[in-house]
Short mmCIF file of C-alpha atoms and ligand atoms in Angstrom, two decimals:
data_model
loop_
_atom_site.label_atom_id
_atom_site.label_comp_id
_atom_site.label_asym_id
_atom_site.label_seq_id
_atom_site.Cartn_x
_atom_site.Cartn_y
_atom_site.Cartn_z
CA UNK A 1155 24.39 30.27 -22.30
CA UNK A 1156 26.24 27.48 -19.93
CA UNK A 1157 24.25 25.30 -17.68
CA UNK A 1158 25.63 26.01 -14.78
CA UNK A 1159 24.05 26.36 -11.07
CA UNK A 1160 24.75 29.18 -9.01
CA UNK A 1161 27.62 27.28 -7.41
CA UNK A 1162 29.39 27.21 -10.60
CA UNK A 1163 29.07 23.24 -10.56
CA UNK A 1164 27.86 21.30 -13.84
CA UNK A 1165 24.23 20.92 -13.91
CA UNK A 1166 23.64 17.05 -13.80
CA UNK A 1167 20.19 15.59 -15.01
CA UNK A 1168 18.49 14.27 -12.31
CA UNK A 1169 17.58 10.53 -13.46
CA UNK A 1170 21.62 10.33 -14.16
CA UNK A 1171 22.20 11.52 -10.24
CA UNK A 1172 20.03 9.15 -9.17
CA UNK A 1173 21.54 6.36 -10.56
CA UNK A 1174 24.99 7.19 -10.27
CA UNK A 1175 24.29 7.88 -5.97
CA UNK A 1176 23.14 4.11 -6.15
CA UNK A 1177 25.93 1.03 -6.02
CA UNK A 1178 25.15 -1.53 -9.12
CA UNK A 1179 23.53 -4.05 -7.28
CA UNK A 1180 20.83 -2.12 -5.39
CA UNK A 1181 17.69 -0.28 -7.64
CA UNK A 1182 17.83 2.91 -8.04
CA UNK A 1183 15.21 4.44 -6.08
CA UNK A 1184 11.51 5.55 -7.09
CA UNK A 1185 11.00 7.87 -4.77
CA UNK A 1186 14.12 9.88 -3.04
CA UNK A 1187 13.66 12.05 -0.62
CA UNK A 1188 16.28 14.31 0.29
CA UNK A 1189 17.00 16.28 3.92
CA UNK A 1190 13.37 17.11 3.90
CA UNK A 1191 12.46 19.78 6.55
CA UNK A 1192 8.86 21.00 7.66
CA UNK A 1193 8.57 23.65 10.07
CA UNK A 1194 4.89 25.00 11.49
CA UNK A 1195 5.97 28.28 13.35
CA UNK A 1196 8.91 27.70 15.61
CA UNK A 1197 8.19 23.69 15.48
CA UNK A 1198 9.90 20.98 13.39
CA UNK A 1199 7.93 18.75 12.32
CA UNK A 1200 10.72 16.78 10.21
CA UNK A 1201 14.22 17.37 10.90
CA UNK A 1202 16.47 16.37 8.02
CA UNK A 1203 14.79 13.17 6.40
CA UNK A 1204 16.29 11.74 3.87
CA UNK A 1205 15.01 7.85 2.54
CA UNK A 1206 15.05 6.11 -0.51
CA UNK A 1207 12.32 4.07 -1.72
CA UNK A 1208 12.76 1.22 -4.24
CA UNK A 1209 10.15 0.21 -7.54
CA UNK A 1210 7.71 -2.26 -6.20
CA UNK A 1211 8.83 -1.63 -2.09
CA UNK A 1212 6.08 -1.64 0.30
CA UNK A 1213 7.09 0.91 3.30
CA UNK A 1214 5.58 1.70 6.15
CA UNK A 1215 6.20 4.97 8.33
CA UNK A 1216 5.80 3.81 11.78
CA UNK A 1217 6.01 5.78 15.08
CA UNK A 1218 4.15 7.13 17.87
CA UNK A 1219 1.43 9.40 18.12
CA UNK A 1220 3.07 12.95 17.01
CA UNK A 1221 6.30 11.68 15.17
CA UNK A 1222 5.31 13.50 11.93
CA UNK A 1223 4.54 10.38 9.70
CA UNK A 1224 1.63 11.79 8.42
CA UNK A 1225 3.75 15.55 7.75
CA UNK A 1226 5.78 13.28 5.97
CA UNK A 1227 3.49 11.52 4.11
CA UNK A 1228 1.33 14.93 2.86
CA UNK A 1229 5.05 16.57 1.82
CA UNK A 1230 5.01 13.10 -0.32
CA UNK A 1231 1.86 13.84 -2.08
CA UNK A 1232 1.94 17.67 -2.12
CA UNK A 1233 -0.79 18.19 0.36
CA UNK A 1234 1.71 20.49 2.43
CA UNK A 1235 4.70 21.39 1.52
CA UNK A 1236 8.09 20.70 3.10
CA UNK A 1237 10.00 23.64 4.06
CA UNK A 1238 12.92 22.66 2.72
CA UNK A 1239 14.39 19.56 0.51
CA UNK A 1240 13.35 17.89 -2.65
CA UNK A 1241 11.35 14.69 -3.34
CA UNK A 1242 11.74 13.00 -6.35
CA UNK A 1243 9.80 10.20 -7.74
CA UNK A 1244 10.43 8.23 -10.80
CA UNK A 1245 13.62 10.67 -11.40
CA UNK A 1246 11.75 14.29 -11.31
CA UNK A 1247 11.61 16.29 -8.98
CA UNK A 1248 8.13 16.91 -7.42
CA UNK A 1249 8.86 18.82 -4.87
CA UNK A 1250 6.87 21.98 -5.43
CA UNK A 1251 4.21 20.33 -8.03
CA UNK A 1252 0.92 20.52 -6.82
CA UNK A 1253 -1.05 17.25 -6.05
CA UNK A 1254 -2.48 17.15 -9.21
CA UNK A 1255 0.74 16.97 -11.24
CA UNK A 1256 1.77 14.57 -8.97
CA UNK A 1257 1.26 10.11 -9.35
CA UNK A 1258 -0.17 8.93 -6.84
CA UNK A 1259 -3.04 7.46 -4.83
CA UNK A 1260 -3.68 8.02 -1.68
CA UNK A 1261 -6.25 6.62 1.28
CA UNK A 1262 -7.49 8.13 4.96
CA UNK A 1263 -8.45 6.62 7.87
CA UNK A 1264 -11.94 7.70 7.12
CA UNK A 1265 -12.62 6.10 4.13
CA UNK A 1266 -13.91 10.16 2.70
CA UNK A 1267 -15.76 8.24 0.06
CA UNK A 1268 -18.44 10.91 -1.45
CA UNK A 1269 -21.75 9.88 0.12
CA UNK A 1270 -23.82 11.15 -2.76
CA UNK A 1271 -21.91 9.30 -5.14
CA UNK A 1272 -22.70 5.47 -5.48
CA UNK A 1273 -20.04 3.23 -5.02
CA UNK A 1274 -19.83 3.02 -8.74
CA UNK A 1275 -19.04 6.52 -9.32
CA UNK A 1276 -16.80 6.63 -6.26
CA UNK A 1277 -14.42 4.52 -8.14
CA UNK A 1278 -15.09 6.45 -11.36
CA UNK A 1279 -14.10 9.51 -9.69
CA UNK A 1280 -10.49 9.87 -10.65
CA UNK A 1281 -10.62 8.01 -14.15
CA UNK A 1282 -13.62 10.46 -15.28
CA UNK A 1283 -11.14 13.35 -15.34
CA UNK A 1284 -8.90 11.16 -17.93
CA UNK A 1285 -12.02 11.77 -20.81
CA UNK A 1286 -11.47 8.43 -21.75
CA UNK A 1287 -14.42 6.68 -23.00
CA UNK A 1288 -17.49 5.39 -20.99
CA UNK A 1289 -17.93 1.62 -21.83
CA UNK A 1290 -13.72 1.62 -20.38
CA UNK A 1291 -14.08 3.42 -17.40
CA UNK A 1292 -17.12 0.88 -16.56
CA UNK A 1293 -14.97 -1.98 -17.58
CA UNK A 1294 -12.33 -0.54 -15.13
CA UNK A 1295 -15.19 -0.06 -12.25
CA UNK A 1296 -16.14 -3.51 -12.45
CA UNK A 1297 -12.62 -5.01 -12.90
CA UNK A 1298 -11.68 -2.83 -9.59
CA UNK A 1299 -15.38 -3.70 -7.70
CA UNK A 1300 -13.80 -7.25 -8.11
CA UNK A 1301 -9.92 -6.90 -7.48
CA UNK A 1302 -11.21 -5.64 -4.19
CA UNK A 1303 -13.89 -8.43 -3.35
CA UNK A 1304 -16.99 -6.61 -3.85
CA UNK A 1305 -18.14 -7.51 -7.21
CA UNK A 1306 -22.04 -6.24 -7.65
CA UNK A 1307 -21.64 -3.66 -5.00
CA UNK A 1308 -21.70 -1.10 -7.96
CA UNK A 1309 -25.25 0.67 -7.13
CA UNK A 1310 -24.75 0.98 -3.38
CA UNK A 1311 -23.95 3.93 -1.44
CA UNK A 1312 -21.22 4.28 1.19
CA UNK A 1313 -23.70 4.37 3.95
CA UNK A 1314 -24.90 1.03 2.68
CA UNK A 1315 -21.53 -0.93 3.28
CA UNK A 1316 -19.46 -1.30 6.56
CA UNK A 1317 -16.63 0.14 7.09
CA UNK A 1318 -14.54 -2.54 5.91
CA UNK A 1319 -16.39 -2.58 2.52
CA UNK A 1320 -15.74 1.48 2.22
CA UNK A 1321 -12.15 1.04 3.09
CA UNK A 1322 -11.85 -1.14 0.45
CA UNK A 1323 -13.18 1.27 -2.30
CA UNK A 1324 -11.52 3.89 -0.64
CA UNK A 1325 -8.74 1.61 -1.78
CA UNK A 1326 -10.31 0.69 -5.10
CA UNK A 1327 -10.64 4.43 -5.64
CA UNK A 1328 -7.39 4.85 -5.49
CA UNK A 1329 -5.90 2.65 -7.69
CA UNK A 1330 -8.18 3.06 -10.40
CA UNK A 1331 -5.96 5.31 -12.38
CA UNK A 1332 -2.97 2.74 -11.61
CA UNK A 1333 -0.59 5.43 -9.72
CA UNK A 1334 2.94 4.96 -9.36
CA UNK A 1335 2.47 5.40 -5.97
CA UNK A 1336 -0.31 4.20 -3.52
CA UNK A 1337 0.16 6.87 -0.30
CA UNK A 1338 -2.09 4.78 3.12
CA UNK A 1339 -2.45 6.86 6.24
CA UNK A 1340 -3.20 4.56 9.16
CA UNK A 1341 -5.97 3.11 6.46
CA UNK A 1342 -6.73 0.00 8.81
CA UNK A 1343 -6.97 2.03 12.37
CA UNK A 1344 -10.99 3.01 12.07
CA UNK A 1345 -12.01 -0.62 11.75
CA UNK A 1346 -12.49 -3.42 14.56
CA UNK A 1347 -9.70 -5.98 14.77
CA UNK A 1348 -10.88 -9.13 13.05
CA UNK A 1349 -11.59 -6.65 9.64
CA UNK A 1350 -8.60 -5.05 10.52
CA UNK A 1351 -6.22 -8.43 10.48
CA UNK A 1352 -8.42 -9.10 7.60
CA UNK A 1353 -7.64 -6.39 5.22
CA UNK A 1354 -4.13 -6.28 6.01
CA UNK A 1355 -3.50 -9.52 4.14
CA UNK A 1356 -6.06 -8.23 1.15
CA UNK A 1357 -4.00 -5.15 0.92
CA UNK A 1358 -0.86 -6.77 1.14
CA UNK A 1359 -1.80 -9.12 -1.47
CA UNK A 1360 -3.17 -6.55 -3.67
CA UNK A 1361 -0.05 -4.76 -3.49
CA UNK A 1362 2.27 -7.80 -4.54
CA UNK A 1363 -0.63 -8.42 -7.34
CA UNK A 1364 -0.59 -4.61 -8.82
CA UNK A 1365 4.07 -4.57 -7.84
CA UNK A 1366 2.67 -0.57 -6.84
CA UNK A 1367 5.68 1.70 -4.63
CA UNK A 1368 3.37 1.73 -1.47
CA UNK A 1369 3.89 4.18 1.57
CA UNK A 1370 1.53 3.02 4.59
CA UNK A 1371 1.30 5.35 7.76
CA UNK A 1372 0.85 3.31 10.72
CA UNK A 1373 1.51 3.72 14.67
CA UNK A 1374 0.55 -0.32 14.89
CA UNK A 1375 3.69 -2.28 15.18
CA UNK A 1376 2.28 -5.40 14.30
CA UNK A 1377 0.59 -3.71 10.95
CA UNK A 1378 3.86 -2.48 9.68
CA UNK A 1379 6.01 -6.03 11.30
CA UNK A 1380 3.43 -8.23 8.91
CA UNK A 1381 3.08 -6.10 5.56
CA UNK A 1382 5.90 -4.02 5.30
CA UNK A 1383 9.10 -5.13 2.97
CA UNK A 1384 10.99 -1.97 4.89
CA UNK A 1385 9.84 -0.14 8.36
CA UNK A 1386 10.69 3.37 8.58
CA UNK A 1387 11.37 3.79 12.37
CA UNK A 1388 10.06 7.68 13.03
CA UNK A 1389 10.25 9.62 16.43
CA UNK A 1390 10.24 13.19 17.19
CA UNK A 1391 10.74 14.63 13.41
CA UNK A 1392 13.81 12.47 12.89
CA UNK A 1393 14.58 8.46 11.58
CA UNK A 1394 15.76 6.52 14.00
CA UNK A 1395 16.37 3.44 12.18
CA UNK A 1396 15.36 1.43 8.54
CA UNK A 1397 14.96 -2.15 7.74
CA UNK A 1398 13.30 -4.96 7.28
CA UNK A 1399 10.70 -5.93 9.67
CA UNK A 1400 13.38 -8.92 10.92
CA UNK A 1401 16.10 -6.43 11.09
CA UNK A 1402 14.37 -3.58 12.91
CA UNK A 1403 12.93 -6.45 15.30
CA UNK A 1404 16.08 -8.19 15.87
CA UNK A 1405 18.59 -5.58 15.74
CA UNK A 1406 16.90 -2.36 16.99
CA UNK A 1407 19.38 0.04 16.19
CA UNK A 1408 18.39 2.34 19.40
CA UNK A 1409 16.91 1.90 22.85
CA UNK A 1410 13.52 4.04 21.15
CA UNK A 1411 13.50 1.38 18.52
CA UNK A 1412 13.77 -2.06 21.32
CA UNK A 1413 11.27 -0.13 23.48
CA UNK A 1414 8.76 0.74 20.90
CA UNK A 1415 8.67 -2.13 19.04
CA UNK A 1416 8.18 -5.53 20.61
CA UNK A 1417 9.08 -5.10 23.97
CA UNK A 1418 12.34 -5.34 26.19
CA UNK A 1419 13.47 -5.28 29.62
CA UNK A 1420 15.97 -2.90 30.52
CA UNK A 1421 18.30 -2.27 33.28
CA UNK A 1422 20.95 -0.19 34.47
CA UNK A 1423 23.89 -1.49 33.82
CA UNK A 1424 28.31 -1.36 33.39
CA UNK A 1425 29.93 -2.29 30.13
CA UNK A 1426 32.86 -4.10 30.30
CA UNK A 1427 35.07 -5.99 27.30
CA UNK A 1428 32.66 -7.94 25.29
CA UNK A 1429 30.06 -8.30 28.43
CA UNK A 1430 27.88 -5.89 30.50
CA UNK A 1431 27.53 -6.42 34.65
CA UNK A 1432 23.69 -6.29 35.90
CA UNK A 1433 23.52 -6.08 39.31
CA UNK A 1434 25.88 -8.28 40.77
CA UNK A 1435 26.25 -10.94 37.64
CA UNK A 1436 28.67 -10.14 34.26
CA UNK A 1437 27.31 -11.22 31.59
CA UNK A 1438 29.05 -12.31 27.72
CA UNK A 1439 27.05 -9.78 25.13
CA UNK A 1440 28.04 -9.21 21.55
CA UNK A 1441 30.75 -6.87 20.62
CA UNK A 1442 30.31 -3.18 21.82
CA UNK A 1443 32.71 0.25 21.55
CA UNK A 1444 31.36 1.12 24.97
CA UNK A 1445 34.78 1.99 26.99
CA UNK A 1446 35.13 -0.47 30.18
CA UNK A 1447 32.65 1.14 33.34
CA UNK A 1448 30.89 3.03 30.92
CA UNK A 1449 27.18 3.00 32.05
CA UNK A 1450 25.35 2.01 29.21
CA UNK A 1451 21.39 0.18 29.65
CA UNK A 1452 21.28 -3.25 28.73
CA UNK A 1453 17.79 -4.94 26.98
CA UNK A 1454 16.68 -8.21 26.30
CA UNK A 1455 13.13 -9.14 24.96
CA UNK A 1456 10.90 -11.41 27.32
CA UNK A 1457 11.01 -14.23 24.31
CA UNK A 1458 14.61 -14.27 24.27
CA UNK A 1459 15.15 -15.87 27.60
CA UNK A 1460 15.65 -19.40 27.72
CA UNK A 1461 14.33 -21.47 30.60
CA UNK A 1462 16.20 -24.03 32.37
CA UNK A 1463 15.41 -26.34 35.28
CA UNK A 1464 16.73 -25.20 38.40
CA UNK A 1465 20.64 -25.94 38.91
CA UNK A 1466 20.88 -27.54 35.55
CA UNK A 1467 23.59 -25.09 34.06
CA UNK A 1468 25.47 -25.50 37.73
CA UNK A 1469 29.23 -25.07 37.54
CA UNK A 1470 29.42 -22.17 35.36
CA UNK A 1471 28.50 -24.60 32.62
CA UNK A 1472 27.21 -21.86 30.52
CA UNK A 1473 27.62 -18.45 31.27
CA UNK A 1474 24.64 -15.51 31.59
CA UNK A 1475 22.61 -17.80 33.98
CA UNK A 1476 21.07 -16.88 36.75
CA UNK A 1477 18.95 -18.65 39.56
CA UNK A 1478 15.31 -16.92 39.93
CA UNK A 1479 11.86 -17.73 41.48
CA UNK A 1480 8.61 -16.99 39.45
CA UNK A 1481 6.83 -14.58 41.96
CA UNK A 1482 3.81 -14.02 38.86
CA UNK A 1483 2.55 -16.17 35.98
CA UNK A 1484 0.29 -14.79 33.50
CA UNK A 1485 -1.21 -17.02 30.82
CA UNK A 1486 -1.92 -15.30 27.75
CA UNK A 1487 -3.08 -18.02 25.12
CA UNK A 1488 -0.03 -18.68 23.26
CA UNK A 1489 2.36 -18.64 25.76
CA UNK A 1490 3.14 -17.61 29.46
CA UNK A 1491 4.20 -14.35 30.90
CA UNK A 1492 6.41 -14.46 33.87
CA UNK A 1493 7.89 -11.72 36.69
CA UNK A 1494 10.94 -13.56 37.85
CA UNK A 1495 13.32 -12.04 40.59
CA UNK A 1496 16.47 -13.45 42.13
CA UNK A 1497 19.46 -12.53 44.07
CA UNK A 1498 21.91 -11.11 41.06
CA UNK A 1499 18.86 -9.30 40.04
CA UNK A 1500 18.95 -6.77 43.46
CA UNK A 1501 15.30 -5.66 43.15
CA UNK A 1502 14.87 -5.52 39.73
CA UNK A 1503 12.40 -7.72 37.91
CA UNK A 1504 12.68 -9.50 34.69
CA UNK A 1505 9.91 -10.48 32.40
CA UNK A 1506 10.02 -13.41 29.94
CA UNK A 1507 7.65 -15.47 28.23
CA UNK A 1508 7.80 -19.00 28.10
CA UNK A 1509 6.41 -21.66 25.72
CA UNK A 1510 3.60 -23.95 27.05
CA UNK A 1511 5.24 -26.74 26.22
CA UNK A 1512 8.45 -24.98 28.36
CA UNK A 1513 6.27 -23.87 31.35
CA UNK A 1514 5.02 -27.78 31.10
CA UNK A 1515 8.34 -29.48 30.99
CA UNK A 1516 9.83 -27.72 33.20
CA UNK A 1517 6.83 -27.64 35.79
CA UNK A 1518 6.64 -24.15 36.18
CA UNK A 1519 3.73 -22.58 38.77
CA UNK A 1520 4.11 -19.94 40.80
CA UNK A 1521 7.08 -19.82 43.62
CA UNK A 1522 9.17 -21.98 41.35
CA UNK A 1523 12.92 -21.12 41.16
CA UNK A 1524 14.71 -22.22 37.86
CA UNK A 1525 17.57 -20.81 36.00
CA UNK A 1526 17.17 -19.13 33.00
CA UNK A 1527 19.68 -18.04 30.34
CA UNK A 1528 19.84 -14.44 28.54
CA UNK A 1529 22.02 -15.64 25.48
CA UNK A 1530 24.88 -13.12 24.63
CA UNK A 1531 23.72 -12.24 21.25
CA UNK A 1532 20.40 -11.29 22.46
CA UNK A 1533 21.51 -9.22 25.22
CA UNK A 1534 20.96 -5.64 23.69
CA UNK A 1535 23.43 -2.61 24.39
CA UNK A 1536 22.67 0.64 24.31
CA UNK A 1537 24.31 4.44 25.39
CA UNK A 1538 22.55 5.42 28.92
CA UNK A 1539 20.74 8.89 28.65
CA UNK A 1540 20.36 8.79 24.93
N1 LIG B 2074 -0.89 22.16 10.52
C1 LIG B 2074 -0.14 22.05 11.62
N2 LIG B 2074 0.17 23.11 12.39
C2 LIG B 2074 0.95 23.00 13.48
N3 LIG B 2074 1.47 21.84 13.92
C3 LIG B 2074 1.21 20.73 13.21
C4 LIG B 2074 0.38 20.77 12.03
N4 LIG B 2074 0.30 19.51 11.54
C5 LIG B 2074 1.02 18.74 12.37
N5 LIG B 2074 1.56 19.45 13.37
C6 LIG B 2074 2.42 18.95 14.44
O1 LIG B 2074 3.49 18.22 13.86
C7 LIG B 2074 3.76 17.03 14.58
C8 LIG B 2074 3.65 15.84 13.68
O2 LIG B 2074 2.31 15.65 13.31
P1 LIG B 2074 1.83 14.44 12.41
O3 LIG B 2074 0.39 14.64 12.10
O4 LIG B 2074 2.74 14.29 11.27
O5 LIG B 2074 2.02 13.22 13.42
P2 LIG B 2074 1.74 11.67 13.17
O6 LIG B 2074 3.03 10.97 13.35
O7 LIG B 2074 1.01 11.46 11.91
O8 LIG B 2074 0.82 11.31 14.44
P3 LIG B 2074 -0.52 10.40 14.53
O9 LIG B 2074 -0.04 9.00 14.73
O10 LIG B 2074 -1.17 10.94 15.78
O11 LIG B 2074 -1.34 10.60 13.31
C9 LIG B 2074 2.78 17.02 15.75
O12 LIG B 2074 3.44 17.50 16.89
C10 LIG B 2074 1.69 17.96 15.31
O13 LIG B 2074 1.10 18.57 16.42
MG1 LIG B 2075 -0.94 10.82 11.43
#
C-alpha cells in the first residue's frame, strides 16, 4: 500500500514538516497552529489564524472584549473545537483529541477550585488520576503549596483564602502534573489591582522558574506589555499584528494596534515623499509607499512629543515644530498631561505628556505657548479608512 494523501503528494511526518517550515536559526515551534477557523452559526469567531509558538515562550492573546481570544484559547485545549485547521503541539497533531489526551494546564478567571475539596486535594486533583503512589503525590502537594507561596495552607478550604490565595492554587493546580503547556484565561482580571500587579510578577517568575510554553488570555494591555515574551494582537476573529511587547508598542503595525495599545493622537492627514502635511504644517516621517496626496491618518503617542521653550527651534532649525499654547494641564503622578492647540493645528488638539522635570524647566502652567517637536520616526503612518 503507498502512503500517499488524497492529493497524490508524499505523506511527510509531521515533526519533519515542522522543522523543515522553520529557518535554522529560529526553534521550531511547540505549538503550531495552522489557518484555524471557528464558526458558531453564520458567525466567525476566528478567521484564518495561523501562529507559531516557541519551547519555553510566554504569549499572551490580547484584544478587546469579543475578539475571540478565549475561542482561541478553548480550540487550544480541546474545550471546543475549531471548525477547521490543525493544532499541533510538540509535533502531533491535536487537533481533534479530546482534552484529556491533550498536555496541558489550564486556569479561569474564577479560580473553579472544588469547594468541598481542601486546598490539599485541590492540588491533588489532577496527579490522583496518574495512580502514582501516595507519600509522592503529598511530596508534590507540599513542594507546589510552596512554589506558589502558601506553604501550610494544605487543610484549608477555598472559602478560607482570598482570592489571590485561590488564584494561586488554581495555578498550583495546574501545574502539578508539569504540562507542556500552561493555558491562563484573563487569570488576574477577578482580583483588585495591588494583588493583581502582585501576581503578575509571581506568575511571571514562576513561569521563567518551571521554562513552561504559556498562553495567557488577557484584554489588559499593561498585563500582556509586562509578562509577555510575544503579544498576539487579536481583533474581530483575525491577527492583526505579533511581537514583542517593544515591537508591538513601538511599531504598531496598524492604526487598531497604535489605538488599542498605549495611546495615540491621530489626525487627518496628506502623504507626501518621506513626510505627511497636518493641517497647514509638512512634516519629515519615516519612509512610507503611500503615493503623494494620498490621504492616509497620521499618529503619534502623547510621550513621544518633545517639549521645547517657546521660539527655541526658530529658523526652521529643526523641522516638525510647531508653536502651541497649553489650554489644559492635568497632573497625573508621574508625569503631566497636556491639550495643546496652535495655529498649524486648525482646530485639532494634540495631547502629550511631559516629564516633571520638563513641565519644571520649561515653566509650563496653563496658557503657556512653547514649541514642541513630533520627531519623524515617531510620527506613525497609516492607510485612512482601514
Ligand atoms: N458558544 C458560542 N456561541 C455563539 N457565539 C459565541 C460562542 N462563544 C463565543 N461566541 C462569540 O464569539 C466571539 C468571540 O468570543 P470570545 O469569548 O472568544 O471573546 P474574547 O476575546 O475572549 O472576549 P472577552 O475579552 O470578553 O472574554 C464573540 O462575539 C462571542 O459572542
Ligand atoms: Mg474571553
Amino acid at each position: 500500500m503507498r502512503h500517499e494523501t488524497l492529493a497524490g503528494q508524499p505523506r511527510i511526518p509531521t515533526e519533519v514538516s515542522a522543522m523543515t517550515a522553520a529557518s535554522p536559526n529560529v526553534k521550531p515551534a511547540y505549538l503550531r497552529i495552522a489557518n484555524v477557523w471557528k464558526a458558531f452559526g453564520e458567525f466567525h469567531a476566528l478567521k484564518d489564524i495561523s501562529l507559531d509558538i516557541s519551547e519555553g515562550e510566554f504569549v499572551c492573546f490580547l484584544g478587546p472584549s469579543g475578539c475571540g481570544k478565549t475561542t482561541l484559547l478553548r480550540a487550544i485545549a480541546g474545550l471546543d473545537l475549531q471548525t477547521r485547521g490543525s493544532i499541533q503541539q510538540g509535533g502531533r497533531d491535536v487537533s481533534t483529541l479530546p482534552p484529556s489526551q491533550r498536555d496541558y494546564g489550564i486556569v479561569f478567571q474564577s479560580y473553579a477550585l472544588f469547594p468541598n475539596l481542601t486546598i490539599a486535594k485541590n492540588i491533588a486533583f489532577g496527579l490522583e488520576n496518574t495512580k502514582r503512589p501516595r507519600a509522592e503525590i503529598e511530596a508534590r502537594v507540599t513542594e507546589l503549596l510552596k512554589l506558589v507561596g502558601l506553604p501550610d495552607q494544605g487543610n484549608k478550604y477555598p472559602a478560607q483564602l482570598s482570592g489571590g490565595q485561590q488564584q494561586r492554587i488554581a495555578l498550583a493546580r495546574a501545574i502539578a502534573i508539569s504540562p507542556g503547556l500552561l493555558l491562563l484565561d484573563e487569570p488576574l482580571s477577578a482580583l483588585d489591582a495591588k494583588v493583581r500587579t502582585h501576581l503578575r510578577h509571581e506568575i511571571k517568575e514562576l513561569q521563567r522558574k518551571l521554562g513552561v510554553t504559556t498562553i495567557m488570555v488577557t484584554h489588559d494591555q499593561e498585563e500582556a506589555l509586562s509578562m509577555a515574551d510575544r503579544i498576539v494582537v487579536m481583533n474581530h476573529g483575525v491577527i492583526e499584528q505579533i511581537g514583542t511587547p517593544t515591537e508591538i508598542y513601538r511599531h504598531p503595525a496598524t492604526l487598531f494596534v497604535a489605538d488599542f495599545i498605549g495611546e495615540a493622537n491621530k489626525f487627518a492627514a496628506r502623504a507626501s515623499n518621506n513626510a505627511v502635511g497636518i493641517g497647514a504644517a509638512s512634516f519629515s516621517c519615516a519612509a512610507h509607499d503611500f503615493d503623494d496626496g494620498t490621504p492616509v491618518i497620521a499618529a503619534i503617542r502623547p510621550e513621544d512629543i518633545i517639549p521645547h521653550a517657546s521660539g527655541s527651534l526658530a529658523n526652521g532649525a529643526t523641522a516638525n515644530a510647531i508653536d502651541v499654547t497649553i489650554s489644559e494641564m492635568e497632573f497625573l503622578g508621574s508625569f503631566w498631561r497636556t491639550r495643546l492647540h496652535g495655529h498649524a493645528l486648525g482646530n485639532e488638539t494634540l495631547i502629550a505628556d511631559f516629564s516633571i522635570n520638563a513641565a519644571r524647566r520649561l515653566s509650563l502652567v496653563q496658557g503657556v505657548a512653547l514649541t514642541v517637536e513630533l520627531p519623524a520616526e515617531r510620527l506613525l503612518i497609516y492607510p485612512r479608512g482601514a
